[in-house]
mmCIF file of C-alpha atoms in Angstrom:
data_model
loop_
_atom_site.group_PDB
_atom_site.id
_atom_site.type_symbol
_atom_site.label_atom_id
_atom_site.label_comp_id
_atom_site.label_asym_id
_atom_site.label_seq_id
_atom_site.Cartn_x
_atom_site.Cartn_y
_atom_site.Cartn_z
ATOM 1 C CA MET A 1 26.407 92.015 135.644
ATOM 2 C CA LEU A 2 27.650 90.706 132.268
ATOM 3 C CA LYS A 3 27.594 92.705 129.421
ATOM 4 C CA LEU A 4 26.964 89.842 126.789
ATOM 5 C CA SER A 5 23.395 89.225 125.610
ATOM 6 C CA LEU A 6 22.133 85.593 126.795
ATOM 7 C CA LYS A 7 22.831 84.517 122.876
ATOM 8 C CA ASP A 8 26.282 85.798 123.039
ATOM 9 C CA PHE A 9 26.857 84.313 126.423
ATOM 10 C CA ILE A 10 25.316 80.830 125.551
ATOM 11 C CA ASN A 11 27.788 80.848 122.291
ATOM 12 C CA LYS A 12 30.784 82.226 123.574
ATOM 13 C CA LYS A 13 31.237 81.279 127.317
ATOM 14 C CA CYS A 14 29.213 77.875 127.080
ATOM 15 C CA GLY A 15 30.012 76.346 123.794
ATOM 16 C CA GLY A 16 26.781 76.792 121.750
ATOM 17 C CA VAL A 17 23.037 76.244 121.812
ATOM 18 C CA ALA A 18 23.657 72.635 121.120
ATOM 19 C CA VAL A 19 25.871 71.996 123.926
ATOM 20 C CA VAL A 20 23.723 74.029 126.313
ATOM 21 C CA ALA A 21 20.588 72.047 125.374
ATOM 22 C CA LYS A 22 22.451 68.578 125.959
ATOM 23 C CA ARG A 23 23.857 69.650 129.172
ATOM 24 C CA VAL A 24 20.276 70.988 130.899
ATOM 25 C CA LYS A 25 18.456 67.970 129.012
ATOM 26 C CA LEU A 26 16.171 70.296 126.839
ATOM 27 C CA SER A 27 15.697 70.532 123.224
ATOM 28 C CA GLU A 28 17.926 73.183 120.968
ATOM 29 C CA ARG A 29 14.600 74.822 120.304
ATOM 30 C CA ALA A 30 13.948 75.744 124.049
ATOM 31 C CA ILE A 31 17.481 77.244 124.239
ATOM 32 C CA TYR A 32 16.690 79.152 121.171
ATOM 33 C CA LYS A 33 13.448 80.550 122.927
ATOM 34 C CA TRP A 34 15.853 81.805 125.792
ATOM 35 C CA THR A 35 18.170 83.482 123.481
ATOM 36 C CA SER A 36 15.105 85.030 121.490
ATOM 37 C CA SER A 37 13.601 86.359 124.755
ATOM 38 C CA GLY A 38 17.230 87.482 126.330
ATOM 39 C CA SER A 39 16.168 85.857 129.540
ATOM 40 C CA LEU A 40 16.246 82.345 131.463
ATOM 41 C CA PRO A 41 12.854 81.123 132.051
ATOM 42 C CA ARG A 42 10.537 82.102 134.993
ATOM 43 C CA THR A 43 11.079 78.710 136.399
ATOM 44 C CA GLU A 44 14.655 79.570 136.986
ATOM 45 C CA TYR A 45 13.628 82.320 139.489
ATOM 46 C CA SER A 46 10.955 80.448 141.393
ATOM 47 C CA ASP A 47 13.548 77.661 142.208
ATOM 48 C CA GLU A 48 11.445 74.979 140.144
ATOM 49 C CA THR A 49 14.663 74.843 137.577
ATOM 50 C CA ASN A 50 18.492 75.007 138.197
ATOM 51 C CA TYR A 51 19.697 75.810 134.741
ATOM 52 C CA SER A 52 21.761 78.833 135.897
ATOM 53 C CA LYS A 53 24.147 75.971 137.887
ATOM 54 C CA GLU A 54 24.663 74.270 134.762
ATOM 55 C CA LEU A 55 25.550 77.519 132.834
ATOM 56 C CA SER A 56 27.863 78.449 135.775
ATOM 57 C CA ASP A 57 29.608 75.164 135.742
ATOM 58 C CA MET A 58 30.269 75.481 132.002
ATOM 59 C CA SER A 59 31.056 79.205 131.868
ATOM 60 C CA GLY A 60 33.056 79.921 135.189
ATOM 61 C CA VAL A 61 30.339 82.610 135.845
ATOM 62 C CA SER A 62 28.662 82.827 139.425
ATOM 63 C CA VAL A 63 24.824 81.641 139.545
ATOM 64 C CA SER A 64 24.077 85.016 140.812
ATOM 65 C CA GLU A 65 25.450 86.867 137.957
ATOM 66 C CA ILE A 66 23.871 84.653 135.463
ATOM 67 C CA LYS A 67 20.673 85.133 137.379
ATOM 68 C CA GLU A 68 20.936 88.831 137.946
ATOM 69 C CA SER A 69 21.959 89.332 134.050
ATOM 70 C CA PHE A 70 19.381 87.152 132.332
ATOM 71 C CA LYS A 71 16.205 87.589 134.492
ATOM 72 C CA PRO A 72 13.000 88.179 132.692
ATOM 73 C CA ARG A 73 11.737 91.506 131.766
ATOM 74 C CA SER A 74 8.701 92.414 133.633
ATOM 75 C CA SER A 75 5.539 93.580 131.830
#
């Protein structure tokens, strides 16, 4: 499990919000929502999206570690 927040992970390991937004073809605002919540979107865990693969390619961190570290909090 990573010891970085999602915000720090995106900024330090992936090149920042703008770079990630462009890579995953989303708006910067969408990526800021991820960093604000501290988790990847629910769709990442229902296999509707594959953002963790892009983040893995950018950072060198495994997909499974990214998904485990940044899963949504249960309510």
